[in-house]
Short mmCIF file of C-alpha atoms and ligand atoms in Angstrom, two decimals:
data_model
loop_
_atom_site.label_atom_id
_atom_site.label_comp_id
_atom_site.label_asym_id
_atom_site.label_seq_id
_atom_site.Cartn_x
_atom_site.Cartn_y
_atom_site.Cartn_z
CA MET A 1 85.29 69.49 85.20
CA ASP A 2 82.23 67.37 86.05
CA SER A 3 83.16 67.54 89.70
CA LEU A 4 82.80 71.36 89.83
CA ASN A 5 79.80 73.29 91.31
CA PRO A 6 79.25 76.90 90.46
CA ALA A 7 81.09 79.31 92.72
CA PRO A 8 79.01 81.77 94.91
CA ALA A 9 78.83 85.25 93.51
CA ASP A 10 81.62 87.54 94.79
CA PRO A 11 79.85 89.70 97.52
CA LEU A 12 81.08 92.98 95.93
CA LEU A 13 81.40 92.21 92.16
CA GLY A 14 78.04 90.37 92.25
CA LEU A 15 76.37 93.42 93.69
CA MET A 16 78.05 95.72 91.23
CA LEU A 17 76.45 93.79 88.36
CA ALA A 18 73.08 93.63 90.12
CA ALA A 19 73.03 97.46 90.67
CA ARG A 20 73.99 98.10 87.06
CA ALA A 21 71.15 95.85 85.84
CA ASP A 22 68.57 97.64 88.03
CA GLU A 23 66.67 100.11 85.67
CA ARG A 24 64.95 101.98 88.46
CA PRO A 25 65.93 105.70 87.99
CA GLY A 26 66.12 106.38 91.75
CA LYS A 27 68.52 103.46 92.61
CA THR A 28 71.29 104.00 94.99
CA ASP A 29 74.45 102.07 94.49
CA LEU A 30 76.44 101.99 97.75
CA GLY A 31 78.20 98.67 96.92
CA VAL A 32 81.56 98.33 95.15
CA GLY A 33 84.22 100.87 96.07
CA ILE A 34 84.38 103.23 93.18
CA TYR A 35 84.62 107.04 93.59
CA LYS A 36 81.68 108.90 92.01
CA THR A 37 80.72 112.51 91.58
CA GLU A 38 77.28 113.87 92.56
CA ALA A 39 76.13 112.95 89.06
CA GLY A 40 77.23 109.39 89.59
CA ASP A 41 80.13 109.45 87.21
CA THR A 42 83.70 108.09 87.76
CA PRO A 43 85.68 110.53 85.46
CA VAL A 44 89.20 110.02 84.29
CA LEU A 45 91.41 112.37 86.36
CA ARG A 46 92.75 115.34 84.47
CA ALA A 47 96.43 114.46 85.23
CA VAL A 48 95.75 110.91 83.99
CA LYS A 49 94.37 112.21 80.64
CA GLU A 50 97.40 114.59 80.25
CA ALA A 51 99.81 111.70 81.23
CA GLU A 52 98.16 109.44 78.67
CA ARG A 53 98.35 112.14 76.02
CA ARG A 54 102.14 112.58 76.64
CA LEU A 55 102.70 108.82 76.65
CA LEU A 56 100.90 108.43 73.28
CA GLU A 57 103.33 111.01 71.85
CA THR A 58 106.49 109.84 73.46
CA GLU A 59 106.27 106.03 73.98
CA THR A 60 108.65 104.42 71.51
CA THR A 61 108.34 100.73 72.32
CA LYS A 62 105.90 98.03 73.75
CA ALA A 63 108.89 95.64 74.45
CA TYR A 64 108.72 93.56 77.66
CA GLU A 65 109.66 95.30 80.81
CA GLY A 66 110.51 92.32 82.94
CA PRO A 67 108.93 90.88 86.26
CA HIS A 68 109.61 93.94 88.31
CA GLY A 69 107.79 96.23 85.81
CA ASN A 70 108.37 99.85 85.67
CA PRO A 71 111.37 101.02 87.78
CA LEU A 72 110.31 104.69 87.77
CA PHE A 73 106.81 103.65 88.99
CA CYS A 74 108.32 101.39 91.76
CA GLU A 75 110.56 104.25 92.94
CA ALA A 76 107.63 106.72 93.00
CA ILE A 77 105.51 104.47 95.05
CA GLY A 78 108.44 103.80 97.30
CA GLU A 79 108.74 107.53 97.76
CA LEU A 80 105.11 108.03 98.56
CA THR A 81 105.02 105.15 101.12
CA LEU A 82 108.47 104.88 102.66
CA GLY A 83 110.07 108.20 101.69
CA GLY A 84 112.24 106.24 99.27
CA LEU A 85 113.30 102.63 98.62
CA GLY A 86 116.41 101.48 100.52
CA ASP A 87 118.84 98.64 99.90
CA ARG A 88 116.56 96.36 101.94
CA HIS A 89 113.71 96.82 99.66
CA THR A 90 112.57 95.17 96.46
CA ALA A 91 109.64 96.50 94.52
CA PHE A 92 107.37 95.24 91.82
CA THR A 93 104.76 96.72 89.57
CA THR A 94 101.68 94.56 89.89
CA PRO A 95 98.32 94.05 88.17
CA GLY A 96 96.36 96.17 90.74
CA GLY A 97 96.48 95.85 94.49
CA CYS A 98 95.12 92.27 94.07
CA GLY A 99 98.15 91.21 92.00
CA ALA A 100 100.30 92.56 94.79
CA LEU A 101 98.31 90.75 97.52
CA PHE A 102 98.41 87.45 95.59
CA ILE A 103 102.17 87.49 94.94
CA GLY A 104 102.93 88.91 98.41
CA MET A 105 100.95 86.27 100.11
CA GLN A 106 102.66 83.57 97.92
CA ALA A 107 106.10 85.02 98.84
CA ALA A 108 105.12 84.91 102.51
CA LYS A 109 104.04 81.32 102.14
CA LEU A 110 107.33 80.36 100.50
CA ALA A 111 109.20 81.78 103.43
CA SER A 112 106.98 80.18 106.00
CA PRO A 113 104.98 77.30 104.43
CA ASP A 114 102.79 76.89 107.59
CA ALA A 115 102.00 80.63 107.94
CA ARG A 116 98.50 81.50 108.75
CA LEU A 117 96.94 84.90 107.78
CA PHE A 118 95.77 87.02 110.69
CA LEU A 119 92.98 89.27 109.39
CA SER A 120 90.86 91.93 111.17
CA ASP A 121 87.27 91.08 111.67
CA PRO A 122 85.71 92.55 109.58
CA SER A 123 88.02 92.95 106.58
CA TRP A 124 87.69 93.19 102.86
CA PRO A 125 86.31 89.81 101.73
CA ASN A 126 89.03 89.31 99.03
CA HIS A 127 91.75 89.23 101.55
CA GLU A 128 90.42 85.91 102.78
CA GLY A 129 89.60 84.84 99.20
CA ILE A 130 93.18 85.37 98.13
CA ALA A 131 94.54 83.37 101.16
CA ALA A 132 92.07 80.54 100.40
CA ALA A 133 93.20 80.40 96.85
CA LEU A 134 96.71 79.94 97.93
CA GLY A 135 95.87 77.41 100.66
CA ILE A 136 96.65 79.87 103.51
CA GLU A 137 94.41 79.40 106.63
CA THR A 138 92.78 82.67 107.79
CA VAL A 139 92.45 83.45 111.54
CA PHE A 140 90.34 86.46 112.37
CA TYR A 141 91.37 88.94 115.15
CA PRO A 142 88.62 91.31 116.54
CA TYR A 143 89.15 94.93 115.47
CA VAL A 144 86.38 97.31 116.47
CA GLY A 145 85.21 96.98 120.00
CA ASP A 146 81.94 98.82 120.25
CA ARG A 147 79.84 101.06 118.20
CA THR A 148 82.03 104.10 118.73
CA GLY A 149 83.99 102.42 115.93
CA ALA A 150 87.65 102.99 117.11
CA PRO A 151 89.92 99.89 116.88
CA ASP A 152 90.18 98.32 120.35
CA MET A 153 93.78 97.47 120.99
CA ASP A 154 93.14 95.09 123.95
CA LEU A 155 90.77 93.06 121.81
CA VAL A 156 93.35 93.06 118.83
CA LEU A 157 96.09 91.89 121.10
CA LYS A 158 93.96 89.16 122.58
CA GLY A 159 93.10 88.06 119.08
CA LEU A 160 96.85 87.71 118.29
CA GLU A 161 97.56 85.55 121.34
CA GLY A 162 97.64 82.38 119.29
CA ALA A 163 99.80 83.85 116.50
CA ARG A 164 103.09 81.88 115.89
CA ALA A 165 106.47 83.05 114.52
CA GLY A 166 106.10 83.34 110.72
CA ASP A 167 102.37 84.03 110.70
CA ILE A 168 101.28 86.86 108.56
CA LEU A 169 99.53 89.90 110.19
CA LEU A 170 97.52 91.83 107.69
CA LEU A 171 97.07 95.49 108.60
CA GLN A 172 95.52 98.19 106.45
CA GLY A 173 96.98 101.59 105.89
CA ALA A 174 94.62 104.56 106.20
CA CYS A 175 90.91 104.13 105.40
CA HIS A 176 90.21 100.68 106.70
CA ASN A 177 87.86 98.63 104.46
CA PRO A 178 85.05 98.22 105.55
CA THR A 179 84.93 100.25 108.86
CA GLY A 180 86.54 103.45 107.95
CA THR A 181 88.32 103.51 111.36
CA ASP A 182 92.11 103.24 111.52
CA PHE A 183 94.76 102.43 114.18
CA SER A 184 96.15 105.55 115.90
CA ALA A 185 99.83 106.41 115.86
CA GLU A 186 100.24 104.96 119.39
CA GLN A 187 98.50 101.76 118.37
CA TRP A 188 100.83 101.30 115.36
CA VAL A 189 103.73 101.57 117.79
CA ARG A 190 102.06 98.96 120.07
CA LEU A 191 101.62 96.75 116.94
CA ALA A 192 105.29 97.01 116.03
CA GLU A 193 106.17 95.78 119.54
CA GLU A 194 103.74 92.84 119.16
CA VAL A 195 105.24 91.98 115.76
CA GLU A 196 108.72 91.81 117.11
CA LYS A 197 107.68 90.04 120.17
CA ARG A 198 105.87 87.21 118.24
CA GLY A 199 108.06 87.12 115.13
CA LEU A 200 105.04 87.91 112.84
CA LEU A 201 105.35 89.02 109.30
CA PRO A 202 103.35 92.26 108.86
CA PHE A 203 101.54 92.65 105.64
CA VAL A 204 100.30 96.29 105.12
CA ASP A 205 97.62 96.69 102.40
CA THR A 206 97.42 100.31 101.30
CA ALA A 207 94.64 101.07 98.84
CA TYR A 208 93.31 104.59 99.84
CA GLN A 209 96.35 106.83 100.49
CA GLY A 210 95.14 110.42 100.32
CA PHE A 211 91.52 109.72 100.99
CA ALA A 212 91.52 110.39 104.70
CA ARG A 213 93.56 113.55 105.56
CA GLY A 214 96.17 113.98 102.90
CA LEU A 215 98.95 111.99 101.17
CA GLU A 216 101.65 112.40 103.74
CA GLU A 217 99.24 112.34 106.74
CA ASP A 218 97.73 109.10 105.63
CA GLY A 219 101.11 107.43 105.04
CA ALA A 220 102.91 108.67 108.22
CA ASN A 221 101.81 105.78 110.59
CA VAL A 222 102.72 103.06 108.12
CA LYS A 223 106.05 104.67 107.39
CA ALA A 224 106.89 105.04 111.06
CA PHE A 225 105.82 101.46 111.55
CA LEU A 226 107.99 100.12 108.73
CA GLU A 227 110.93 102.02 110.12
CA ARG A 228 110.63 100.19 113.43
CA ILE A 229 110.46 96.58 112.24
CA PRO A 230 113.05 94.45 110.23
CA GLU A 231 110.72 92.78 107.65
CA ALA A 232 107.41 93.50 106.08
CA ILE A 233 105.35 93.36 102.91
CA LEU A 234 103.60 96.33 101.53
CA THR A 235 100.88 96.28 98.82
CA TYR A 236 99.65 99.39 97.15
CA SER A 237 96.70 100.08 94.93
CA CYS A 238 96.48 103.05 92.54
CA SER A 239 92.82 102.16 91.56
CA LYS A 240 91.21 104.68 94.00
CA ASN A 241 93.76 107.59 94.45
CA PHE A 242 94.64 107.79 90.68
CA GLY A 243 91.09 106.51 89.58
CA LEU A 244 92.88 103.76 87.50
CA TYR A 245 90.48 101.01 88.45
CA ARG A 246 90.39 99.15 85.07
CA GLU A 247 94.09 99.75 84.29
CA ARG A 248 95.04 97.34 87.23
CA THR A 249 97.97 99.34 88.62
CA GLY A 250 99.48 98.42 91.96
CA ALA A 251 102.81 97.73 93.67
CA LEU A 252 104.35 95.12 95.94
CA ILE A 253 107.26 96.24 98.09
CA ILE A 254 109.04 93.75 100.31
CA GLN A 255 111.20 94.93 103.11
CA ALA A 256 113.91 92.29 103.91
CA PRO A 257 115.97 92.26 107.18
CA GLY A 258 119.12 92.99 105.19
CA ALA A 259 120.67 93.29 101.78
CA LYS A 260 121.52 89.52 101.40
CA ALA A 261 117.97 88.47 102.26
CA LYS A 262 116.70 91.17 100.01
CA ASP A 263 118.49 89.52 96.98
CA ALA A 264 116.90 86.03 97.91
CA VAL A 265 113.50 87.51 98.26
CA ALA A 266 113.71 89.64 95.13
CA THR A 267 114.72 86.73 92.95
CA GLN A 268 112.15 84.26 94.52
CA THR A 269 109.38 86.78 94.09
CA ALA A 270 110.41 87.50 90.58
CA ALA A 271 110.17 83.74 89.90
CA LEU A 272 106.55 83.73 91.36
CA VAL A 273 105.68 86.61 89.04
CA ARG A 274 107.16 84.85 86.10
CA ALA A 275 105.15 81.73 86.85
CA SER A 276 101.88 83.50 87.13
CA TYR A 277 101.42 86.53 84.83
CA SER A 278 105.09 86.78 83.77
CA MET A 279 105.26 90.50 83.71
CA PRO A 280 102.85 93.20 84.84
CA PRO A 281 100.94 95.41 82.41
CA SER A 282 102.69 98.77 81.75
CA HIS A 283 100.17 101.41 80.87
CA GLY A 284 98.78 102.32 84.38
CA ALA A 285 102.21 102.23 85.90
CA ALA A 286 103.56 104.55 83.11
CA ILE A 287 100.70 106.96 83.79
CA VAL A 288 101.53 107.12 87.52
CA ALA A 289 105.21 107.37 86.96
CA THR A 290 104.55 110.30 84.48
CA ILE A 291 102.38 112.12 86.94
CA LEU A 292 104.59 111.66 89.99
CA ASN A 293 107.72 112.78 88.12
CA ASP A 294 106.28 115.92 86.75
CA ALA A 295 105.72 118.87 89.15
CA GLU A 296 102.66 120.31 87.27
CA LEU A 297 100.93 116.86 86.83
CA ARG A 298 101.62 116.04 90.48
CA ARG A 299 100.14 119.32 91.61
CA SER A 300 97.03 118.71 89.41
CA TRP A 301 96.65 115.14 90.76
CA GLU A 302 96.99 116.14 94.40
CA GLU A 303 94.42 118.95 93.73
CA GLU A 304 91.86 116.39 92.36
CA LEU A 305 92.72 113.88 95.09
CA GLY A 306 92.04 116.72 97.56
CA GLN A 307 88.60 117.34 95.90
CA MET A 308 87.71 113.54 96.10
CA ARG A 309 88.71 113.65 99.76
CA GLY A 310 86.72 116.82 100.48
CA ARG A 311 83.66 115.35 98.82
CA LEU A 312 83.86 112.14 100.84
CA ASN A 313 84.25 114.03 104.09
CA GLY A 314 81.39 116.37 103.22
CA LEU A 315 79.18 113.49 102.41
CA ARG A 316 80.09 111.79 105.72
CA GLU A 317 79.03 114.84 107.65
CA GLY A 318 75.67 115.16 105.86
CA PHE A 319 74.96 111.39 105.98
CA ALA A 320 75.73 111.16 109.64
CA SER A 321 73.50 114.09 110.56
CA ALA A 322 70.72 112.74 108.39
CA LEU A 323 70.98 109.32 109.99
CA VAL A 324 71.07 110.80 113.49
CA ARG A 325 67.99 112.87 112.77
CA ALA A 326 66.15 109.92 111.19
CA THR A 327 66.91 107.51 114.00
CA ASN A 328 67.63 109.61 117.08
CA ASP A 329 70.70 107.42 117.47
CA ASP A 330 73.56 109.66 118.25
CA SER A 331 76.17 106.84 117.93
CA LEU A 332 75.76 107.14 114.13
CA SER A 333 77.45 110.45 114.27
CA ARG A 334 80.72 108.33 114.21
CA ILE A 335 80.28 108.09 110.42
CA ALA A 336 81.37 111.71 110.17
CA GLU A 337 84.54 110.92 112.01
CA GLU A 338 85.42 107.73 110.07
CA LYS A 339 87.59 108.10 106.90
CA GLY A 340 87.87 106.99 103.31
CA MET A 341 85.39 105.33 101.11
CA PHE A 342 83.57 103.11 103.50
CA SER A 343 81.66 102.86 106.85
CA GLN A 344 79.51 100.01 108.15
CA LEU A 345 75.91 100.44 109.06
CA PRO A 346 74.51 98.36 111.85
CA ILE A 347 71.97 96.31 109.72
CA GLU A 348 71.12 92.65 109.32
CA ALA A 349 72.19 90.87 106.09
CA GLU A 350 68.65 89.96 105.19
CA ASP A 351 67.50 93.58 105.56
CA THR A 352 70.02 94.75 102.98
CA LEU A 353 68.16 92.36 100.55
CA VAL A 354 64.88 93.89 101.46
CA LEU A 355 66.33 97.43 100.86
CA GLN A 356 67.69 96.16 97.47
CA ARG A 357 64.42 94.69 96.46
CA GLU A 358 62.08 97.36 97.67
CA LYS A 359 63.96 100.61 97.48
CA GLY A 360 66.80 99.95 95.00
CA ILE A 361 69.42 100.58 97.65
CA TYR A 362 72.44 98.37 97.11
CA MET A 363 75.06 97.46 99.75
CA PRO A 364 76.70 94.15 100.72
CA GLY A 365 75.09 92.01 103.51
CA SER A 366 77.81 93.35 105.83
CA GLY A 367 76.13 96.75 105.82
CA ARG A 368 79.29 98.49 104.29
CA VAL A 369 78.42 101.55 102.36
CA ASN A 370 80.47 103.28 99.71
CA ILE A 371 80.32 106.82 100.88
CA ALA A 372 81.11 108.07 97.33
CA GLY A 373 77.90 106.44 96.12
CA LEU A 374 75.76 108.85 98.21
CA LYS A 375 73.94 111.86 96.63
CA GLU A 376 74.15 115.16 98.61
CA ASP A 377 70.70 116.20 97.72
CA ARG A 378 69.09 112.93 98.65
CA LEU A 379 70.67 112.23 102.05
CA GLY A 380 67.51 112.89 104.12
CA GLU A 381 65.39 110.74 101.90
CA LEU A 382 68.03 107.82 102.03
CA ALA A 383 68.38 108.12 105.79
CA ALA A 384 64.54 107.91 106.17
CA ASP A 385 64.62 104.72 104.00
CA LEU A 386 67.32 103.17 106.09
CA ALA A 387 66.11 104.24 109.41
CA SER A 388 63.69 101.48 110.33
CA TYR A 389 66.23 98.83 109.34
CA LEU A 390 69.07 99.97 111.47
CA VAL A 391 69.73 97.90 114.64
CA ARG A 392 69.91 100.12 117.79
C1 LIG B 1 85.80 97.23 97.21
O1 LIG B 1 86.17 97.00 98.27
O2 LIG B 1 84.71 97.52 96.84
C2 LIG B 1 86.86 97.63 96.19
O3 LIG B 1 88.08 97.47 96.68
C3 LIG B 1 86.60 96.90 94.92
C4 LIG B 1 86.93 95.37 94.97
O4 LIG B 1 87.68 94.94 94.21
O5 LIG B 1 86.30 94.76 95.79
#
């Protein structure tokens, strides 16, 4: 162990701890992606509480479930994302979205040992972190062309020019982290053509379904994309849309080109699971399965999800207008159009540290802000604090 040096702090988890330790009453934590109410709380959803109550009464065993985890949960996530699992799909309950990303990337590497990971620039830092831990080289493709924020397909395709057959193309479902701006339906069609032309393995990370426009609306482009292509990996997180952060609840769905390939990929992936965490935890998946298989609980969950979405979209509008007023920079109005938990501010990394030190405003050096961390009644004050640091 003598050869090891301390690892640098994780850009998001390090910030979460620093913000927690800050005792200034007026601090603003725009760091790690956690939904918060105006009071700054992250409550347990009503449907989750009720599902837990029912499980407490009805659960009869804690015996092992096996590497695939909870079949009812897998079916339900298959329903939400693909409209149902078919005979080309194999699904796993995983310890959060990260567990799915880790096992999914390992499976992709097993299929193509020289595969590289093509990742949008910018992306969520842990995508690169997981690839690095697995010895997978990351290649970045440009994503957002200018300050209007929309993905620029010409730039994306140029960035994919060096991609070889078997390389992994990581795409995000709705609510791109960190930009809040997603591919359009037409762009997803174009991506499917590119995947086919180059023989790439698409890897779709879905962590915010329901946070942009609605459950179905947010899943439609990915669903249509997966129908167009023979094979793909889909990872899913229930941390945000079910508020199950600490329960570590996610899913990995692999779409194989045919039923025979499906059997091989299912058994190989189960072996990877067995060699790492053996079997996934069950509680979060049981909660989700209970909610999605009960009409009343599902209705209640969708209602609360709609409220979270409404609050995020409302905060976006208020924040965008406050920023435009404070800076006279109309381009910041894009923040109202962006979707999900995050947007990126045009700010230098060193200035984010100044804001942290002097004003107690926390965001990573990339300038990504967690919209749910904003307070409706302090948007003007915050915009004034940020204004002189934003790059025009
Ligand atoms: C984030 O991006 O802040 C969240 O997905 C939490 C995390 O694990 O980084």
